[in-house]
Amino acid sequence: MSQEHEAAGTIEDRLMQRFDILTPTERLLAGHLTRNFPVAGLASMTYLAKEAGVSTPTVLRLVQKLGFRGYPEFQAQLRDEIEARLESPLSKHARWTDGVPQTHILNRFADAVLANLTRTLGRIDHADFDACTEMLADPKRRVLVTGGRITHALADYLVTQLGIVRPGVSALPSQSSAWPSALLEMRPGDVLIVFDIRRYESATLQLAEMAAERGAEVVLITDPWISPISAYARFRFAAQIEVPSAWDSSTALMVLIETLLAAVQELNWPQAQDRMTRLEALYERASMFRRGKG
């Protein structure tokens, strides 16, 4: 992926950022690309136009508005993004260890994490963040949280902390066999927070689709390559995750989680303070924590 293209953002980023300036037919095409991403963009321009119900000149105009000189350049970036999505830990490790700088791993890793934080915070729409926070602070909405094979730990952390600040927060079991009963109780306006980073999981996509069909508001926390769940999400936040390691980093994801928690706490402080006070009293009564020596 060229530096020019990387600086401009992923294709889905560009579609989102430029959506307001698109014509109605271009929006129709953009919606088709988003719903069927990334497969739709791999087809020929003629086939894509036919499937989206638009003309081939519309396809050309859209890719030019996204910053590409033509359809071949658009597809070249799309293939680069797909390759990045599908990288396995072993292939990532081989890339990072081939010709790495001679500086110590602590320095290289820290530099990568700091860069991830800067890029993550820079791409967040403040209006979307504030609107999402207000939604999560609404006690009338129940909040369900789920993650994938790796990100379930982040989901559990969010449930534990958010459940202190407000009522009605619960984790959705990772076993898909338990989802139908949870969906049965889901009401329109409830919130489903989903963590889904690359090597996206098909079962989680199906869950988000069913939740959206039941009127739930889906919040997606994902990576720069954007989970397909974005098609059903009211809000989505993309965190930068690459570091010099075989594994993706959760640091930027964690900062995003803790910032959401702090914002919800601030909006609901009187109620949150009361809940925290009562919880501390219960901890004290249960002698849960050892007292330090004075």
PDB file of N, CA and C in Angstrom, residues 212-277:
ATOM      1  N   ALA A 212     -29.533  -6.025  14.835  1.00  0.00           N
ATOM      2  CA  ALA A 212     -30.005  -4.844  14.111  1.00  0.00           C
ATOM      3  C   ALA A 212     -31.425  -5.051  13.606  1.00  0.00           C
ATOM      4  N   GLU A 213     -31.725  -6.265  13.170  1.00  0.00           N
ATOM      5  CA  GLU A 213     -33.084  -6.571  12.708  1.00  0.00           C
ATOM      6  C   GLU A 213     -34.101  -6.418  13.833  1.00  0.00           C
ATOM      7  N   ARG A 214     -33.678  -6.624  15.066  1.00  0.00           N
ATOM      8  CA  ARG A 214     -34.573  -6.491  16.213  1.00  0.00           C
ATOM      9  C   ARG A 214     -34.613  -5.062  16.753  1.00  0.00           C
ATOM     10  N   GLY A 215     -33.945  -4.147  16.079  1.00  0.00           N
ATOM     11  CA  GLY A 215     -34.014  -2.749  16.463  1.00  0.00           C
ATOM     12  C   GLY A 215     -32.935  -2.303  17.417  1.00  0.00           C
ATOM     13  N   ALA A 216     -31.939  -3.144  17.662  1.00  0.00           N
ATOM     14  CA  ALA A 216     -30.845  -2.758  18.554  1.00  0.00           C
ATOM     15  C   ALA A 216     -29.904  -1.787  17.840  1.00  0.00           C
ATOM     16  N   GLU A 217     -29.279  -0.940  18.629  1.00  0.00           N
ATOM     17  CA  GLU A 217     -28.258  -0.031  18.109  1.00  0.00           C
ATOM     18  C   GLU A 217     -26.903  -0.736  18.255  1.00  0.00           C
ATOM     19  N   VAL A 218     -26.226  -0.946  17.159  1.00  0.00           N
ATOM     20  CA  VAL A 218     -24.959  -1.665  17.171  1.00  0.00           C
ATOM     21  C   VAL A 218     -23.802  -0.673  17.208  1.00  0.00           C
ATOM     22  N   VAL A 219     -22.892  -0.891  18.166  1.00  0.00           N
ATOM     23  CA  VAL A 219     -21.652  -0.109  18.252  1.00  0.00           C
ATOM     24  C   VAL A 219     -20.512  -1.062  17.940  1.00  0.00           C
ATOM     25  N   LEU A 220     -19.741  -0.750  16.919  1.00  0.00           N
ATOM     26  CA  LEU A 220     -18.644  -1.607  16.477  1.00  0.00           C
ATOM     27  C   LEU A 220     -17.308  -0.995  16.873  1.00  0.00           C
ATOM     28  N   ILE A 221     -16.484  -1.784  17.539  1.00  0.00           N
ATOM     29  CA  ILE A 221     -15.103  -1.397  17.824  1.00  0.00           C
ATOM     30  C   ILE A 221     -14.211  -2.335  17.029  1.00  0.00           C
ATOM     31  N   THR A 222     -13.489  -1.785  16.064  1.00  0.00           N
ATOM     32  CA  THR A 222     -12.804  -2.606  15.079  1.00  0.00           C
ATOM     33  C   THR A 222     -11.415  -2.047  14.786  1.00  0.00           C
ATOM     34  N   ASP A 223     -10.852  -2.438  13.656  1.00  0.00           N
ATOM     35  CA  ASP A 223      -9.507  -2.016  13.257  1.00  0.00           C
ATOM     36  C   ASP A 223      -9.585  -1.181  11.982  1.00  0.00           C
ATOM     37  N   PRO A 224      -8.454  -0.706  11.451  1.00  0.00           N
ATOM     38  CA  PRO A 224      -8.508   0.177  10.275  1.00  0.00           C
ATOM     39  C   PRO A 224      -9.073  -0.464   9.023  1.00  0.00           C
ATOM     40  N   TRP A 225      -9.093  -1.805   8.971  1.00  0.00           N
ATOM     41  CA  TRP A 225      -9.595  -2.489   7.787  1.00  0.00           C
ATOM     42  C   TRP A 225     -11.106  -2.711   7.870  1.00  0.00           C
ATOM     43  N   ILE A 226     -11.695  -2.390   8.972  1.00  0.00           N
ATOM     44  CA  ILE A 226     -13.142  -2.302   9.186  1.00  0.00           C
ATOM     45  C   ILE A 226     -13.864  -3.636   9.009  1.00  0.00           C
ATOM     46  N   SER A 227     -14.355  -4.145  10.125  1.00  0.00           N
ATOM     47  CA  SER A 227     -15.150  -5.377  10.120  1.00  0.00           C
ATOM     48  C   SER A 227     -16.394  -5.221   9.249  1.00  0.00           C
ATOM     49  N   PRO A 228     -16.830  -6.307   8.596  1.00  0.00           N
ATOM     50  CA  PRO A 228     -18.081  -6.263   7.825  1.00  0.00           C
ATOM     51  C   PRO A 228     -19.297  -5.891   8.673  1.00  0.00           C
ATOM     52  N   ILE A 229     -19.168  -5.986   9.987  1.00  0.00           N
ATOM     53  CA  ILE A 229     -20.273  -5.612  10.877  1.00  0.00           C
ATOM     54  C   ILE A 229     -20.627  -4.135  10.724  1.00  0.00           C
ATOM     55  N   SER A 230     -19.723  -3.350  10.131  1.00  0.00           N
ATOM     56  CA  SER A 230     -19.980  -1.924   9.945  1.00  0.00           C
ATOM     57  C   SER A 230     -21.272  -1.668   9.170  1.00  0.00           C
ATOM     58  N   ALA A 231     -21.683  -2.631   8.346  1.00  0.00           N
ATOM     59  CA  ALA A 231     -22.924  -2.473   7.580  1.00  0.00           C
ATOM     60  C   ALA A 231     -24.146  -2.362   8.486  1.00  0.00           C
ATOM     61  N   TYR A 232     -24.030  -2.857   9.721  1.00  0.00           N
ATOM     62  CA  TYR A 232     -25.167  -2.840  10.647  1.00  0.00           C
ATOM     63  C   TYR A 232     -24.948  -1.897  11.827  1.00  0.00           C
ATOM     64  N   ALA A 233     -23.821  -1.219  11.849  1.00  0.00           N
ATOM     65  CA  ALA A 233     -23.456  -0.421  13.024  1.00  0.00           C
ATOM     66  C   ALA A 233     -23.937   1.016  12.899  1.00  0.00           C
ATOM     67  N   ARG A 234     -24.510   1.530  13.988  1.00  0.00           N
ATOM     68  CA  ARG A 234     -24.832   2.958  14.048  1.00  0.00           C
ATOM     69  C   ARG A 234     -23.569   3.768  14.307  1.00  0.00           C
ATOM     70  N   PHE A 235     -22.708   3.232  15.173  1.00  0.00           N
ATOM     71  CA  PHE A 235     -21.424   3.875  15.455  1.00  0.00           C
ATOM     72  C   PHE A 235     -20.315   2.847  15.268  1.00  0.00           C
ATOM     73  N   ARG A 236     -19.189   3.306  14.726  1.00  0.00           N
ATOM     74  CA  ARG A 236     -18.040   2.420  14.616  1.00  0.00           C
ATOM     75  C   ARG A 236     -16.784   3.227  14.925  1.00  0.00           C
ATOM     76  N   PHE A 237     -15.876   2.590  15.636  1.00  0.00           N
ATOM     77  CA  PHE A 237     -14.617   3.217  16.001  1.00  0.00           C
ATOM     78  C   PHE A 237     -13.491   2.263  15.616  1.00  0.00           C
ATOM     79  N   ALA A 238     -12.553   2.764  14.819  1.00  0.00           N
ATOM     80  CA  ALA A 238     -11.460   1.934  14.304  1.00  0.00           C
ATOM     81  C   ALA A 238     -10.171   2.286  15.023  1.00  0.00           C
ATOM     82  N   ALA A 239      -9.562   1.302  15.647  1.00  0.00           N
ATOM     83  CA  ALA A 239      -8.308   1.500  16.373  1.00  0.00           C
ATOM     84  C   ALA A 239      -7.149   0.906  15.584  1.00  0.00           C
ATOM     85  N   GLN A 240      -6.025   1.590  15.623  1.00  0.00           N
ATOM     86  CA  GLN A 240      -4.815   1.091  14.971  1.00  0.00           C
ATOM     87  C   GLN A 240      -4.218  -0.016  15.845  1.00  0.00           C
ATOM     88  N   ILE A 241      -3.820  -1.136  15.255  1.00  0.00           N
ATOM     89  CA  ILE A 241      -3.447  -2.301  16.059  1.00  0.00           C
ATOM     90  C   ILE A 241      -2.097  -2.903  15.706  1.00  0.00           C
ATOM     91  N   GLU A 242      -1.430  -2.434  14.651  1.00  0.00           N
ATOM     92  CA  GLU A 242      -0.179  -3.068  14.222  1.00  0.00           C
ATOM     93  C   GLU A 242       0.997  -2.656  15.098  1.00  0.00           C
ATOM     94  N   VAL A 243       1.789  -3.635  15.489  1.00  0.00           N
ATOM     95  CA  VAL A 243       3.014  -3.433  16.261  1.00  0.00           C
ATOM     96  C   VAL A 243       4.052  -4.440  15.766  1.00  0.00           C
ATOM     97  N   PRO A 244       5.343  -4.260  16.146  1.00  0.00           N
ATOM     98  CA  PRO A 244       6.355  -5.232  15.722  1.00  0.00           C
ATOM     99  C   PRO A 244       6.254  -6.529  16.504  1.00  0.00           C
ATOM    100  N   SER A 245       5.260  -7.299  16.201  1.00  0.00           N
ATOM    101  CA  SER A 245       4.967  -8.542  16.908  1.00  0.00           C
ATOM    102  C   SER A 245       4.150  -9.437  16.001  1.00  0.00           C
ATOM    103  N   ALA A 246       4.087 -10.710  16.344  1.00  0.00           N
ATOM    104  CA  ALA A 246       3.210 -11.624  15.607  1.00  0.00           C
ATOM    105  C   ALA A 246       1.754 -11.361  15.914  1.00  0.00           C
ATOM    106  N   TRP A 247       1.484 -10.615  16.993  1.00  0.00           N
ATOM    107  CA  TRP A 247       0.120 -10.387  17.446  1.00  0.00           C
ATOM    108  C   TRP A 247      -0.239  -8.916  17.312  1.00  0.00           C
ATOM    109  N   ASP A 248      -1.504  -8.651  17.089  1.00  0.00           N
ATOM    110  CA  ASP A 248      -1.976  -7.272  17.059  1.00  0.00           C
ATOM    111  C   ASP A 248      -2.028  -6.714  18.474  1.00  0.00           C
ATOM    112  N   SER A 249      -1.905  -5.404  18.588  1.00  0.00           N
ATOM    113  CA  SER A 249      -1.904  -4.729  19.886  1.00  0.00           C
ATOM    114  C   SER A 249      -3.310  -4.298  20.279  1.00  0.00           C
ATOM    115  N   SER A 250      -3.624  -4.444  21.558  1.00  0.00           N
ATOM    116  CA  SER A 250      -4.921  -4.011  22.086  1.00  0.00           C
ATOM    117  C   SER A 250      -4.838  -2.669  22.805  1.00  0.00           C
ATOM    118  N   THR A 251      -3.658  -2.032  22.783  1.00  0.00           N
ATOM    119  CA  THR A 251      -3.479  -0.812  23.565  1.00  0.00           C
ATOM    120  C   THR A 251      -4.430   0.286  23.128  1.00  0.00           C
ATOM    121  N   ALA A 252      -4.494   0.574  21.835  1.00  0.00           N
ATOM    122  CA  ALA A 252      -5.385   1.638  21.357  1.00  0.00           C
ATOM    123  C   ALA A 252      -6.852   1.278  21.598  1.00  0.00           C
ATOM    124  N   LEU A 253      -7.179  -0.012  21.485  1.00  0.00           N
ATOM    125  CA  LEU A 253      -8.541  -0.463  21.789  1.00  0.00           C
ATOM    126  C   LEU A 253      -8.873  -0.200  23.255  1.00  0.00           C
ATOM    127  N   MET A 254      -7.921  -0.479  24.144  1.00  0.00           N
ATOM    128  CA  MET A 254      -8.140  -0.273  25.565  1.00  0.00           C
ATOM    129  C   MET A 254      -8.302   1.217  25.899  1.00  0.00           C
ATOM    130  N   VAL A 255      -7.492   2.063  25.270  1.00  0.00           N
ATOM    131  CA  VAL A 255      -7.635   3.509  25.490  1.00  0.00           C
ATOM    132  C   VAL A 255      -9.016   3.979  25.044  1.00  0.00           C
ATOM    133  N   LEU A 256      -9.483   3.459  23.929  1.00  0.00           N
ATOM    134  CA  LEU A 256     -10.815   3.811  23.444  1.00  0.00           C
ATOM    135  C   LEU A 256     -11.885   3.377  24.442  1.00  0.00           C
ATOM    136  N   ILE A 257     -11.761   2.148  24.962  1.00  0.00           N
ATOM    137  CA  ILE A 257     -12.713   1.647  25.960  1.00  0.00           C
ATOM    138  C   ILE A 257     -12.716   2.531  27.197  1.00  0.00           C
ATOM    139  N   GLU A 258     -11.554   2.841  27.721  1.00  0.00           N
ATOM    140  CA  GLU A 258     -11.477   3.591  28.974  1.00  0.00           C
ATOM    141  C   GLU A 258     -11.930   5.037  28.789  1.00  0.00           C
ATOM    142  N   THR A 259     -11.746   5.580  27.596  1.00  0.00           N
ATOM    143  CA  THR A 259     -12.258   6.924  27.324  1.00  0.00           C
ATOM    144  C   THR A 259     -13.785   6.917  27.277  1.00  0.00           C
ATOM    145  N   LEU A 260     -14.361   5.889  26.658  1.00  0.00           N
ATOM    146  CA  LEU A 260     -15.830   5.750  26.667  1.00  0.00           C
ATOM    147  C   LEU A 260     -16.349   5.635  28.099  1.00  0.00           C
ATOM    148  N   LEU A 261     -15.663   4.835  28.908  1.00  0.00           N
ATOM    149  CA  LEU A 261     -16.073   4.668  30.297  1.00  0.00           C
ATOM    150  C   LEU A 261     -16.028   5.992  31.053  1.00  0.00           C
ATOM    151  N   ALA A 262     -14.946   6.745  30.865  1.00  0.00           N
ATOM    152  CA  ALA A 262     -14.813   8.020  31.554  1.00  0.00           C
ATOM    153  C   ALA A 262     -15.904   9.002  31.114  1.00  0.00           C
ATOM    154  N   ALA A 263     -16.229   8.981  29.832  1.00  0.00           N
ATOM    155  CA  ALA A 263     -17.253   9.899  29.316  1.00  0.00           C
ATOM    156  C   ALA A 263     -18.635   9.540  29.849  1.00  0.00           C
ATOM    157  N   VAL A 264     -18.964   8.256  29.891  1.00  0.00           N
ATOM    158  CA  VAL A 264     -20.265   7.835  30.443  1.00  0.00           C
ATOM    159  C   VAL A 264     -20.338   8.172  31.922  1.00  0.00           C
ATOM    160  N   GLN A 265     -19.271   7.934  32.661  1.00  0.00           N
ATOM    161  CA  GLN A 265     -19.238   8.267  34.084  1.00  0.00           C
ATOM    162  C   GLN A 265     -19.465   9.755  34.309  1.00  0.00           C
ATOM    163  N   GLU A 266     -18.853  10.576  33.465  1.00  0.00           N
ATOM    164  CA  GLU A 266     -19.010  12.021  33.614  1.00  0.00           C
ATOM    165  C   GLU A 266     -20.443  12.458  33.361  1.00  0.00           C
ATOM    166  N   LEU A 267     -21.079  11.868  32.354  1.00  0.00           N
ATOM    167  CA  LEU A 267     -22.466  12.224  32.050  1.00  0.00           C
ATOM    168  C   LEU A 267     -23.417  11.789  33.155  1.00  0.00           C
ATOM    169  N   ASN A 268     -23.107  10.665  33.799  1.00  0.00           N
ATOM    170  CA  ASN A 268     -24.006  10.077  34.803  1.00  0.00           C
ATOM    171  C   ASN A 268     -23.424  10.182  36.207  1.00  0.00           C
ATOM    172  N   TRP A 269     -22.618  11.211  36.498  1.00  0.00           N
ATOM    173  CA  TRP A 269     -21.851  11.188  37.725  1.00  0.00           C
ATOM    174  C   TRP A 269     -22.684  11.033  39.000  1.00  0.00           C
ATOM    175  N   PRO A 270     -23.783  11.766  39.205  1.00  0.00           N
ATOM    176  CA  PRO A 270     -24.536  11.566  40.458  1.00  0.00           C
ATOM    177  C   PRO A 270     -24.971  10.116  40.653  1.00  0.00           C
ATOM    178  N   GLN A 271     -25.527   9.523  39.592  1.00  0.00           N
ATOM    179  CA  GLN A 271     -25.971   8.130  39.691  1.00  0.00           C
ATOM    180  C   GLN A 271     -24.775   7.187  39.816  1.00  0.00           C
ATOM    181  N   ALA A 272     -23.717   7.468  39.061  1.00  0.00           N
ATOM    182  CA  ALA A 272     -22.522   6.621  39.124  1.00  0.00           C
ATOM    183  C   ALA A 272     -21.877   6.684  40.501  1.00  0.00           C
ATOM    184  N   GLN A 273     -21.833   7.877  41.072  1.00  0.00           N
ATOM    185  CA  GLN A 273     -21.243   8.033  42.410  1.00  0.00           C
ATOM    186  C   GLN A 273     -22.049   7.263  43.449  1.00  0.00           C
ATOM    187  N   ASP A 274     -23.376   7.309  43.331  1.00  0.00           N
ATOM    188  CA  ASP A 274     -24.219   6.569  44.264  1.00  0.00           C
ATOM    189  C   ASP A 274     -23.997   5.073  44.133  1.00  0.00           C
ATOM    190  N   ARG A 275     -23.920   4.567  42.906  1.00  0.00           N
ATOM    191  CA  ARG A 275     -23.688   3.138  42.686  1.00  0.00           C
ATOM    192  C   ARG A 275     -22.327   2.726  43.242  1.00  0.00           C
ATOM    193  N   MET A 276     -21.313   3.537  43.007  1.00  0.00           N
ATOM    194  CA  MET A 276     -19.972   3.212  43.472  1.00  0.00           C
ATOM    195  C   MET A 276     -19.884   3.229  44.998  1.00  0.00           C
ATOM    196  N   THR A 277     -20.603   4.159  45.620  1.00  0.00           N
ATOM    197  CA  THR A 277     -20.618   4.226  47.083  1.00  0.00           C
ATOM    198  C   THR A 277     -21.272   2.990  47.677  1.00  0.00           C
TER     199      THR A 277
END
